[in-house]
Amino acid sequence: AQSVTQLDSQVPVFEEAPVELRCNYSSSVSVYLFWYVQYPNQGLQLLLKYLSGSTLVKGINGFEAEFNKSQTSFHLRKPSVHISDTAEYFCAAHSGGYQKVTFGTGTKLQVIP
Amino acid sequence: SQTIHQWPATLVQPVGSPLSLECTVEGTSNPNLYWYRQAAGRGLQLLFYSVGIGQISSEVPQNLSASRPQDRQFILSSKKLLLSDSGFYLCAWSVRGGSETQYFGPGTRLLVL
């Protein structure tokens, strides 16, 4: 069975500072990895995904994530955050052969002016 | 392009009343469909998923049920709501046989009093 862990429930960061949101997964088979963002009272939007190939994945809004197989991690990074990045971020994983996706418990990013 | 609709957007219901939430997808055929629930502090919980008309898999035993009467229609129901059913309900779809990238609807906020 696969699982996704987001250890940080909340991350406060000052505007224009860099941020890293951590995500670790466990899976005995190859895995697809995703980051979603949720703004208040809205559904989730796809930020980026790793399916295969280059381990550094670039997404929307200046975010990127790096797939690290040896550390089973898929951390999300942004070099300089904006107020508009304040939202909740979810990491997710899908292993081939399963219909469902496993989500982490989410990390609330609060950008401080 | 594909779009996903959910209604109603918000709903306030008394304990013991019935529930029906509807989700429809446009612009795609044979999607996988999902119902998730977000409760305060509990992340994203998969409730049901469906790979075809009349095919429903339940992830969590509860007083909710789901049905898929048409290819692009997914309905979440309850005969008698509980206080614990309050939350934010999200419908999502994915391409069958693909990477399981999830595309979410705008959500329904349910408050059971």
XYZ file of N, CA and C in Angstrom:
678
model
N 0.840 -1.194 0.000
C 0.000 0.000 0.000
C 0.881 1.253 0.000
N 0.389 2.267 -0.645
C 1.171 3.492 -0.686
C 0.690 4.462 0.384
N 1.575 5.349 0.811
C 1.205 6.394 1.757
C 1.979 7.650 1.414
N 1.447 8.784 1.807
C 2.059 10.075 1.552
C 2.089 10.854 2.865
N 3.270 11.377 3.202
C 3.436 12.090 4.465
C 3.858 13.527 4.222
N 3.092 14.444 4.772
C 3.480 15.848 4.787
C 3.626 16.218 6.260
N 4.862 16.320 6.704
C 5.121 16.485 8.133
C 4.722 17.857 8.650
N 4.782 18.866 7.792
C 4.498 20.232 8.227
C 3.040 20.565 7.948
N 2.264 20.793 8.997
C 0.862 21.155 8.780
C 0.725 22.631 8.424
N 1.644 23.452 8.958
C 1.611 24.885 8.642
C 3.035 25.382 8.443
N 3.215 26.250 7.449
C 4.521 26.849 7.199
C 4.335 28.345 7.005
N 4.790 29.159 7.979
C 4.762 30.613 7.776
C 6.075 31.066 7.143
N 5.984 31.994 6.212
C 7.192 32.486 5.539
C 6.964 33.934 5.127
N 7.998 34.735 5.193
C 7.874 36.123 4.793
C 7.845 36.248 3.270
N 7.141 37.275 2.829
C 7.044 37.545 1.393
C 8.431 37.720 0.801
N 8.640 37.191 -0.379
C 9.882 37.213 -1.159
C 10.951 36.265 -0.610
N 10.669 35.554 0.459
C 11.603 34.544 0.967
C 11.363 33.228 0.228
N 12.375 32.335 0.230
C 12.180 31.011 -0.385
C 11.384 30.106 0.545
N 10.778 29.077 -0.032
C 10.018 28.128 0.774
C 10.210 26.715 0.221
N 10.172 25.755 1.128
C 10.179 24.342 0.742
C 9.097 23.642 1.545
N 8.218 22.970 0.854
C 7.180 22.154 1.490
C 7.551 20.697 1.271
N 7.594 19.942 2.374
C 8.129 18.597 2.300
C 7.055 17.546 2.060
N 7.449 16.543 1.299
C 6.551 15.426 1.013
C 7.388 14.155 0.896
N 7.005 13.131 1.617
C 7.623 11.814 1.500
C 6.549 10.781 1.183
N 6.918 9.810 0.396
C 5.955 8.794 0.006
C 6.540 7.418 0.273
N 5.694 6.442 0.339
C 6.140 5.056 0.430
C 5.372 4.249 -0.588
N 6.105 3.514 -1.385
C 5.484 2.674 -2.389
C 6.495 1.635 -2.824
N 6.037 0.430 -3.013
C 6.939 -0.643 -3.408
C 7.101 -0.733 -4.919
N 6.365 0.091 -5.640
C 6.447 0.072 -7.103
C 6.678 1.479 -7.602
N 6.869 1.605 -8.899
C 7.052 2.944 -9.461
C 5.816 3.785 -9.189
N 6.019 5.067 -9.091
C 4.958 5.932 -8.600
C 4.905 7.223 -9.396
N 3.698 7.726 -9.565
C 3.501 9.070 -10.100
C 3.256 9.999 -8.911
N 3.807 11.202 -8.977
C 3.698 12.127 -7.853
C 3.129 13.460 -8.301
N 2.357 14.084 -7.429
C 1.643 15.303 -7.759
C 1.704 16.298 -6.603
N 1.630 17.570 -6.955
C 1.348 18.625 -5.988
C 0.117 19.393 -6.476
N -0.819 19.586 -5.525
C -2.023 20.367 -5.795
C -2.060 21.556 -4.840
N -2.725 22.635 -5.277
C -2.918 23.797 -4.421
C -4.417 24.037 -4.266
N -4.790 24.431 -3.048
C -6.190 24.749 -2.782
C -6.286 26.125 -2.144
N -6.955 27.045 -2.834
C -7.235 28.353 -2.272
C -8.529 28.262 -1.466
N -8.740 29.157 -0.511
C -9.907 29.055 0.379
C -11.215 28.882 -0.372
N -11.986 27.895 0.080
C -13.330 27.627 -0.440
C -13.338 27.277 -1.932
N -12.255 26.697 -2.403
C -12.196 26.273 -3.795
C -11.747 24.821 -3.868
N -11.891 24.243 -5.054
C -11.368 22.898 -5.282
C -9.860 22.937 -5.437
N -9.262 21.762 -5.615
C -7.816 21.673 -5.772
C -7.427 21.869 -7.232
N -6.279 22.511 -7.440
C -5.747 22.706 -8.788
C -4.381 22.017 -8.863
N -4.092 21.419 -10.003
C -2.802 20.781 -10.191
C -1.703 21.832 -10.343
N -0.656 21.699 -9.528
C 0.516 22.579 -9.626
C 1.558 21.983 -10.563
N 1.868 20.730 -10.337
C 2.863 20.026 -11.152
C 2.756 18.539 -10.891
N 3.414 17.767 -11.745
C 3.405 16.318 -11.568
C 4.678 15.708 -12.118
N 5.062 14.591 -11.517
C 6.185 13.796 -11.994
C 5.648 12.452 -12.459
N 5.896 12.166 -13.732
C 5.491 10.870 -14.275
C 6.714 10.021 -14.598
N 7.710 10.630 -15.257
C 8.959 9.947 -15.592
C 9.918 11.002 -16.123
N 11.155 10.569 -16.425
C 12.109 11.489 -17.033
C 12.836 12.341 -16.023
N 13.048 13.608 -16.364
C 13.798 14.521 -15.512
C 13.208 14.571 -14.110
N 14.087 14.510 -13.126
C 13.602 14.486 -11.741
C 13.209 15.866 -11.238
N 13.598 16.908 -11.945
C 13.204 18.266 -11.570
C 12.006 18.663 -12.429
N 10.915 18.953 -11.761
C 9.672 19.251 -12.463
C 9.277 20.692 -12.186
N 8.968 21.407 -13.236
C 8.528 22.795 -13.066
C 7.018 22.883 -13.266
N 6.375 23.698 -12.413
C 4.931 23.825 -12.489
C 4.497 25.260 -12.686
N 3.234 25.495 -12.384
C 2.695 26.836 -12.544
C 3.088 27.720 -11.363
N 2.958 29.011 -11.546
C 3.190 30.003 -10.488
C 4.616 29.976 -9.929
N 5.587 29.512 -10.718
C 6.985 29.542 -10.291
C 7.405 28.422 -9.352
N 6.533 27.473 -9.120
C 6.875 26.343 -8.247
C 7.632 25.258 -9.013
N 8.464 24.516 -8.291
C 9.137 23.352 -8.845
C 9.269 22.296 -7.761
N 9.475 21.067 -8.178
C 9.642 19.973 -7.221
C 10.672 19.007 -7.773
N 11.346 18.348 -6.862
C 12.371 17.386 -7.278
C 12.046 15.997 -6.747
N 12.007 15.041 -7.652
C 11.770 13.652 -7.297
C 13.098 13.031 -6.877
N 13.127 12.500 -5.655
C 14.332 11.858 -5.147
C 13.964 10.430 -4.756
N 14.323 9.498 -5.624
C 13.915 8.104 -5.403
C 14.584 7.501 -4.179
N 15.857 7.804 -3.965
C 16.580 7.206 -2.841
C 16.024 7.690 -1.501
N 15.553 8.904 -1.463
C 14.988 9.443 -0.229
C 13.461 9.379 -0.212
N 12.893 8.841 -1.257
C 11.426 8.753 -1.420
C 10.771 10.088 -1.077
N 11.289 11.147 -1.700
C 10.755 12.473 -1.414
C 10.364 13.184 -2.696
N 9.502 14.170 -2.535
C 9.059 14.993 -3.661
C 8.727 16.369 -3.085
N 9.769 17.080 -2.660
C 9.587 18.367 -1.996
C 9.274 19.473 -2.997
N 8.412 20.367 -2.581
C 7.986 21.490 -3.416
C 8.756 22.736 -3.002
N 9.233 23.516 -3.980
C 10.044 24.693 -3.675
C 9.605 25.884 -4.524
N 9.847 27.067 -3.941
C 9.692 28.300 -4.702
C 10.730 29.280 -4.181
N 11.512 29.893 -5.060
C 12.617 30.746 -4.605
C 12.160 32.050 -3.953
N 10.968 32.539 -4.306
C 10.497 33.808 -3.754
C 8.968 33.794 -3.753
N 8.386 33.766 -2.568
C 6.917 33.621 -2.488
C 6.235 34.980 -2.502
N 4.971 34.949 -2.927
C 4.141 36.139 -2.941
C 2.950 35.934 -2.013
N 2.320 37.027 -1.652
C 1.120 36.950 -0.807
C 0.094 36.018 -1.425
N -0.011 36.053 -2.733
C -1.017 35.254 -3.432
C -0.736 33.751 -3.362
N 0.431 33.359 -2.863
C 0.747 31.932 -2.702
C 0.151 31.359 -1.426
N -0.420 32.204 -0.593
C -1.069 31.726 0.628
C -2.201 30.785 0.257
N -2.072 29.535 0.678
C -3.026 28.490 0.294
C -2.626 27.208 1.007
N -3.395 26.160 0.775
C -3.033 24.848 1.301
C -2.510 23.991 0.142
N -1.448 23.267 0.405
C -0.785 22.491 -0.636
C -0.832 21.017 -0.275
N -1.224 20.205 -1.255
C -1.358 18.772 -1.047
C -0.419 18.013 -1.975
N 0.306 17.079 -1.393
C 1.116 16.150 -2.156
C 0.299 14.873 -2.363
N 0.465 14.218 -3.497
C -0.317 13.015 -3.776
C 0.522 12.028 -4.578
N 0.164 10.753 -4.477
C 0.894 9.700 -5.177
C -0.064 8.700 -5.776
N 0.324 8.156 -6.915
C -0.445 7.102 -7.562
C 0.519 6.034 -8.046
N 0.235 4.802 -7.660
C 1.039 3.678 -8.131
C 0.289 2.954 -9.223
N 0.989 2.546 -10.245
C 0.352 1.871 -11.360
C -0.442 0.671 -10.896
N -1.615 0.483 -11.458
C -2.442 -0.660 -11.092
C -3.546 -0.307 -10.122
N -3.454 0.842 -9.473
C -4.517 1.263 -8.567
C -5.301 2.388 -9.236
N -6.634 2.401 -9.030
C -7.418 3.492 -9.568
C -7.322 4.744 -8.715
N -7.008 4.610 -7.457
C -7.096 5.761 -6.588
C -5.738 6.396 -6.341
N -5.816 7.671 -5.962
C -4.651 8.465 -5.621
C -4.636 8.675 -4.113
N -3.464 8.608 -3.511
C -3.334 8.838 -2.079
C -2.839 10.249 -1.842
N -3.546 11.001 -1.020
C -3.175 12.378 -0.710
C -2.542 12.477 0.668
N -1.621 13.423 0.806
C -1.120 13.782 2.117
C -2.151 14.625 2.850
N -1.844 14.963 4.094
C -2.800 15.701 4.920
C -2.765 17.201 4.684
N -1.853 17.653 3.816
C -1.839 19.056 3.437
C -0.912 19.907 4.291
N -0.374 20.962 3.678
C 0.456 21.958 4.370
C -0.105 23.337 4.045
N -0.428 24.072 5.096
C -0.938 25.435 4.894
C 0.242 26.392 4.838
N 0.397 27.042 3.703
C 1.447 28.030 3.530
C 0.869 29.410 3.804
N 1.441 30.091 4.776
C 1.006 31.444 5.092
C 2.142 32.408 4.774
N 1.913 33.271 3.805
C 2.931 34.247 3.421
C 2.659 35.538 4.196
N 3.695 35.975 4.914
C 3.561 37.146 5.790
C 4.107 38.378 5.086
N 3.329 39.451 5.035
C 3.818 40.657 4.330
C 5.013 41.287 5.043
N -12.735 21.885 -24.161
C -12.019 21.614 -22.930
C -12.976 20.978 -21.917
N -12.360 20.331 -20.944
C -13.165 19.632 -19.952
C -13.528 20.547 -18.790
N -14.727 20.387 -18.293
C -15.147 21.128 -17.109
C -15.900 20.191 -16.185
N -15.864 20.515 -14.917
C -16.560 19.709 -13.920
C -17.414 20.630 -13.067
N -18.647 20.239 -12.868
C -19.601 21.059 -12.129
C -20.057 20.327 -10.875
N -20.274 21.070 -9.828
C -20.851 20.522 -8.612
C -21.949 21.460 -8.130
N -23.006 20.887 -7.625
C -24.025 21.711 -6.970
C -24.772 20.907 -5.926
N -25.270 21.620 -4.915
C -25.156 23.062 -4.744
C -23.760 23.465 -4.255
N -23.508 24.751 -4.218
C -22.223 25.237 -3.718
C -22.169 25.174 -2.203
N -23.269 25.496 -1.566
C -23.365 25.414 -0.104
C -24.715 24.827 0.264
N -24.742 24.172 1.419
C -25.973 23.499 1.852
C -25.978 23.416 3.367
N -27.091 23.805 3.966
C -27.276 23.661 5.407
C -28.472 22.739 5.606
N -28.232 21.618 6.309
C -29.264 20.607 6.467
C -29.388 20.200 7.931
N -30.597 19.874 8.384
C -30.742 19.376 9.761
C -30.323 17.912 9.859
N -29.912 17.536 11.061
C -29.581 16.129 11.325
C -30.783 15.251 10.992
N -30.519 14.136 10.337
C -31.573 13.193 10.004
C -32.225 13.434 8.657
N -31.872 14.513 8.004
C -32.471 14.798 6.685
C -31.673 14.078 5.602
N -32.268 13.916 4.410
C -31.541 13.264 3.317
C -30.613 14.244 2.611
N -29.720 13.661 1.796
C -28.734 14.457 1.073
C -28.592 13.954 -0.346
N -28.433 14.892 -1.262
C -28.072 14.533 -2.625
C -27.184 15.625 -3.203
N -25.950 15.253 -3.496
C -25.000 16.164 -4.131
C -24.699 15.635 -5.523
N -24.662 16.527 -6.484
C -24.476 16.088 -7.864
C -23.193 16.646 -8.468
N -22.584 15.832 -9.306
C -21.356 16.201 -9.995
C -21.486 15.766 -11.444
N -21.169 16.658 -12.366
C -21.179 16.287 -13.778
C -19.905 16.779 -14.444
N -19.453 16.009 -15.410
C -18.237 16.323 -16.150
C -18.606 16.530 -17.608
N -18.004 17.524 -18.218
C -18.233 17.791 -19.637
C -16.920 17.721 -20.394
N -16.995 17.327 -21.641
C -15.829 17.389 -22.504
C -14.926 16.179 -22.472
N -15.362 15.096 -21.840
C -14.571 13.880 -21.821
C -15.520 12.686 -21.730
N -15.010 11.518 -22.077
C -15.822 10.303 -22.000
C -15.115 9.267 -21.147
N -15.909 8.400 -20.521
C -15.387 7.293 -19.717
C -14.399 7.733 -18.633
N -14.686 8.803 -17.919
C -13.725 9.206 -16.886
C -13.833 8.322 -15.650
N -12.748 8.271 -14.883
C -12.851 7.792 -13.510
C -13.407 8.959 -12.697
N -14.290 8.661 -11.760
C -14.901 9.714 -10.950
C -14.685 9.437 -9.469
N -14.579 10.495 -8.692
C -14.232 10.381 -7.273
C -15.063 11.364 -6.438
N -15.376 10.937 -5.229
C -15.897 11.831 -4.194
C -14.913 11.851 -3.036
N -14.519 13.087 -2.632
C -13.663 13.283 -1.476
C -14.401 14.149 -0.463
N -13.964 14.030 0.776
C -14.464 14.933 1.813
C -13.279 15.545 2.559
N -13.388 16.841 2.803
C -12.436 17.549 3.658
C -13.165 17.982 4.910
N -12.700 17.483 6.049
C -13.223 17.960 7.325
C -12.096 18.738 7.982
N -12.460 19.658 8.841
C -11.479 20.538 9.464
C -10.362 19.724 10.117
N -9.121 20.003 9.717
C -7.969 19.367 10.329
C -7.754 17.913 9.946
N -8.500 17.421 8.937
C -8.385 15.990 8.606
C -7.956 15.727 7.174
N -7.546 16.740 6.465
C -7.048 16.513 5.113
C -8.131 16.055 4.163
N -7.705 15.365 3.117
C -8.593 14.951 2.039
C -8.855 13.456 2.158
N -10.107 13.086 2.310
C -10.480 11.689 2.511
C -11.258 11.176 1.303
N -10.767 10.130 0.676
C -11.488 9.533 -0.455
C -12.684 8.756 0.060
N -13.863 9.061 -0.466
C -15.091 8.385 -0.047
C -15.478 7.277 -1.035
N -15.563 7.631 -2.302
C -15.981 6.686 -3.335
C -15.213 6.958 -4.619
N -15.044 5.912 -5.423
C -14.578 6.138 -6.782
C -15.300 5.184 -7.714
N -15.334 5.573 -8.983
C -16.090 4.813 -9.971
C -15.323 4.770 -11.282
N -15.229 3.581 -11.860
C -14.543 3.421 -13.143
C -15.532 3.243 -14.282
N -16.832 3.267 -13.980
C -17.820 3.130 -15.044
C -19.230 3.218 -14.494
N -20.198 3.274 -15.390
C -21.602 3.373 -14.991
C -21.960 2.209 -14.080
N -22.551 2.537 -12.936
C -22.991 1.517 -11.997
C -21.889 0.846 -11.211
N -20.634 1.233 -11.437
C -19.504 0.621 -10.723
C -18.995 1.593 -9.671
N -19.229 1.249 -8.400
C -18.863 2.127 -7.295
C -18.020 1.340 -6.311
N -16.887 1.943 -5.900
C -16.063 1.367 -4.846
C -16.081 2.309 -3.660
N -16.346 1.746 -2.490
C -16.419 2.543 -1.271
C -15.130 2.386 -0.490
N -14.604 3.504 -0.040
C -13.346 3.477 0.700
C -13.552 3.520 2.206
N -14.628 4.146 2.652
C -14.829 4.340 4.089
C -16.262 3.955 4.446
N -16.448 3.000 5.350
C -17.819 2.642 5.761
C -18.497 3.817 6.446
N -19.712 4.137 6.051
C -20.383 5.303 6.618
C -21.827 5.294 6.125
N -22.547 6.333 6.469
C -23.949 6.390 6.062
C -24.133 7.101 4.744
N -23.066 7.256 3.968
C -23.159 7.852 2.650
C -23.144 6.769 1.583
N -23.704 7.095 0.423
C -23.654 6.191 -0.718
C -23.418 7.017 -1.974
N -22.990 6.356 -3.037
C -22.750 7.040 -4.303
C -23.379 6.242 -5.429
N -23.727 6.955 -6.480
C -24.280 6.293 -7.656
C -23.766 6.991 -8.907
N -23.709 6.228 -9.981
C -23.264 6.777 -11.274
C -24.275 6.326 -12.329
N -25.356 7.080 -12.443
C -26.418 6.682 -13.373
C -26.063 6.910 -14.843
N -25.157 7.835 -15.100
C -24.700 8.111 -16.464
C -23.182 8.212 -16.464
N -22.589 8.151 -17.641
C -21.132 8.106 -17.747
C -20.456 9.288 -17.069
N -21.055 10.472 -17.167
C -20.400 11.667 -16.645
C -21.163 12.305 -15.497
N -21.924 11.499 -14.777
C -22.694 11.991 -13.643
C -22.410 11.137 -12.427
N -22.117 11.804 -11.322
C -21.753 11.104 -10.095
C -22.519 11.765 -8.958
N -23.259 10.962 -8.195
C -24.149 11.500 -7.163
C -23.761 10.943 -5.806
N -23.692 11.820 -4.822
C -23.416 11.413 -3.438
C -24.699 11.593 -2.641
N -25.088 10.568 -1.885
C -26.376 10.603 -1.195
C -26.256 10.116 0.237
N -27.272 10.500 1.000
C -27.441 9.948 2.337
C -28.924 9.921 2.654
N -29.364 8.913 3.384
C -30.769 8.855 3.785
C -31.006 9.681 5.044
N -29.993 9.683 5.928
C -30.118 10.430 7.191
C -28.766 11.021 7.553
N -28.648 12.334 7.492
C -27.375 12.987 7.770
C -27.047 12.977 9.268
N -25.753 12.888 9.541
C -25.229 12.988 10.896
C -24.460 14.293 11.029
N -24.269 14.742 12.255
C -23.469 15.946 12.472
C -22.073 15.793 11.866
N -21.528 14.594 11.978
C -20.173 14.336 11.498
C -20.059 14.343 9.977
N -21.178 14.462 9.282
C -21.126 14.545 7.818
C -20.785 15.946 7.324
N -20.759 16.907 8.225
C -20.386 18.265 7.831
C -18.977 18.276 7.239
N -18.799 19.103 6.216
C -17.480 19.184 5.597
C -17.567 19.780 4.211
N -16.458 19.729 3.534
C -16.352 20.257 2.176
C -16.206 19.054 1.250
N -17.161 18.875 0.340
C -17.197 17.699 -0.523
C -16.703 18.070 -1.916
N -15.743 17.307 -2.362
C -15.124 17.571 -3.656
C -15.313 16.388 -4.590
N -15.721 16.694 -5.797
C -15.801 15.699 -6.847
C -14.592 15.877 -7.753
N -14.087 14.810 -8.301
C -12.940 14.887 -9.196
C -13.064 13.837 -10.295
N -12.370 14.081 -11.400
C -12.325 13.085 -12.464
C -10.881 12.898 -12.922
N -10.640 11.763 -13.551
C -9.335 11.517 -14.149
C -9.535 10.717 -15.420
N -8.521 10.727 -16.284
C -8.568 9.966 -17.523
C -8.362 8.503 -17.199
N -9.268 7.673 -17.647
C -9.150 6.237 -17.365
C -7.908 5.664 -18.036
N -7.127 4.951 -17.238
C -5.919 4.335 -17.778
C -4.743 5.283 -17.900
N -4.904 6.495 -17.400
C -3.830 7.482 -17.478
C -3.034 7.552 -16.193
N -2.435 8.696 -15.955
C -1.586 8.870 -14.781
C -2.373 9.175 -13.521
N -3.671 9.236 -13.636
C -4.555 9.562 -12.520
C -4.405 10.993 -12.040
N -3.981 11.904 -12.906
C -4.087 13.323 -12.573
C -5.536 13.623 -12.273
N -5.780 14.202 -11.107
C -7.144 14.479 -10.676
C -7.532 15.916 -11.031
N -8.732 16.068 -11.591
C -9.258 17.390 -11.904
C -10.486 17.605 -11.022
N -10.404 18.625 -10.181
C -11.398 18.805 -9.138
C -12.477 19.814 -9.517
N -13.661 19.567 -8.979
C -14.737 20.528 -9.058
C -14.582 21.600 -7.996
N -15.510 22.571 -7.983
C -15.397 23.695 -7.041
C -15.796 23.346 -5.616
N -16.436 22.194 -5.417
C -16.768 21.766 -4.064
C -18.147 22.201 -3.591
N -18.649 21.458 -2.604
C -19.902 21.782 -1.919
C -19.625 21.845 -0.425
N -19.962 22.959 0.177
C -19.802 23.122 1.623
C -21.094 22.667 2.282
N -21.027 21.605 3.088
C -22.196 21.054 3.775
C -22.078 21.288 5.273
N -23.106 21.889 5.840
C -23.176 22.093 7.285
C -24.416 21.393 7.803
N -24.201 20.427 8.683
C -25.312 19.682 9.277
C -25.520 20.205 10.692
N -26.738 20.659 10.973
C -27.034 21.251 12.280
C -27.976 20.394 13.102
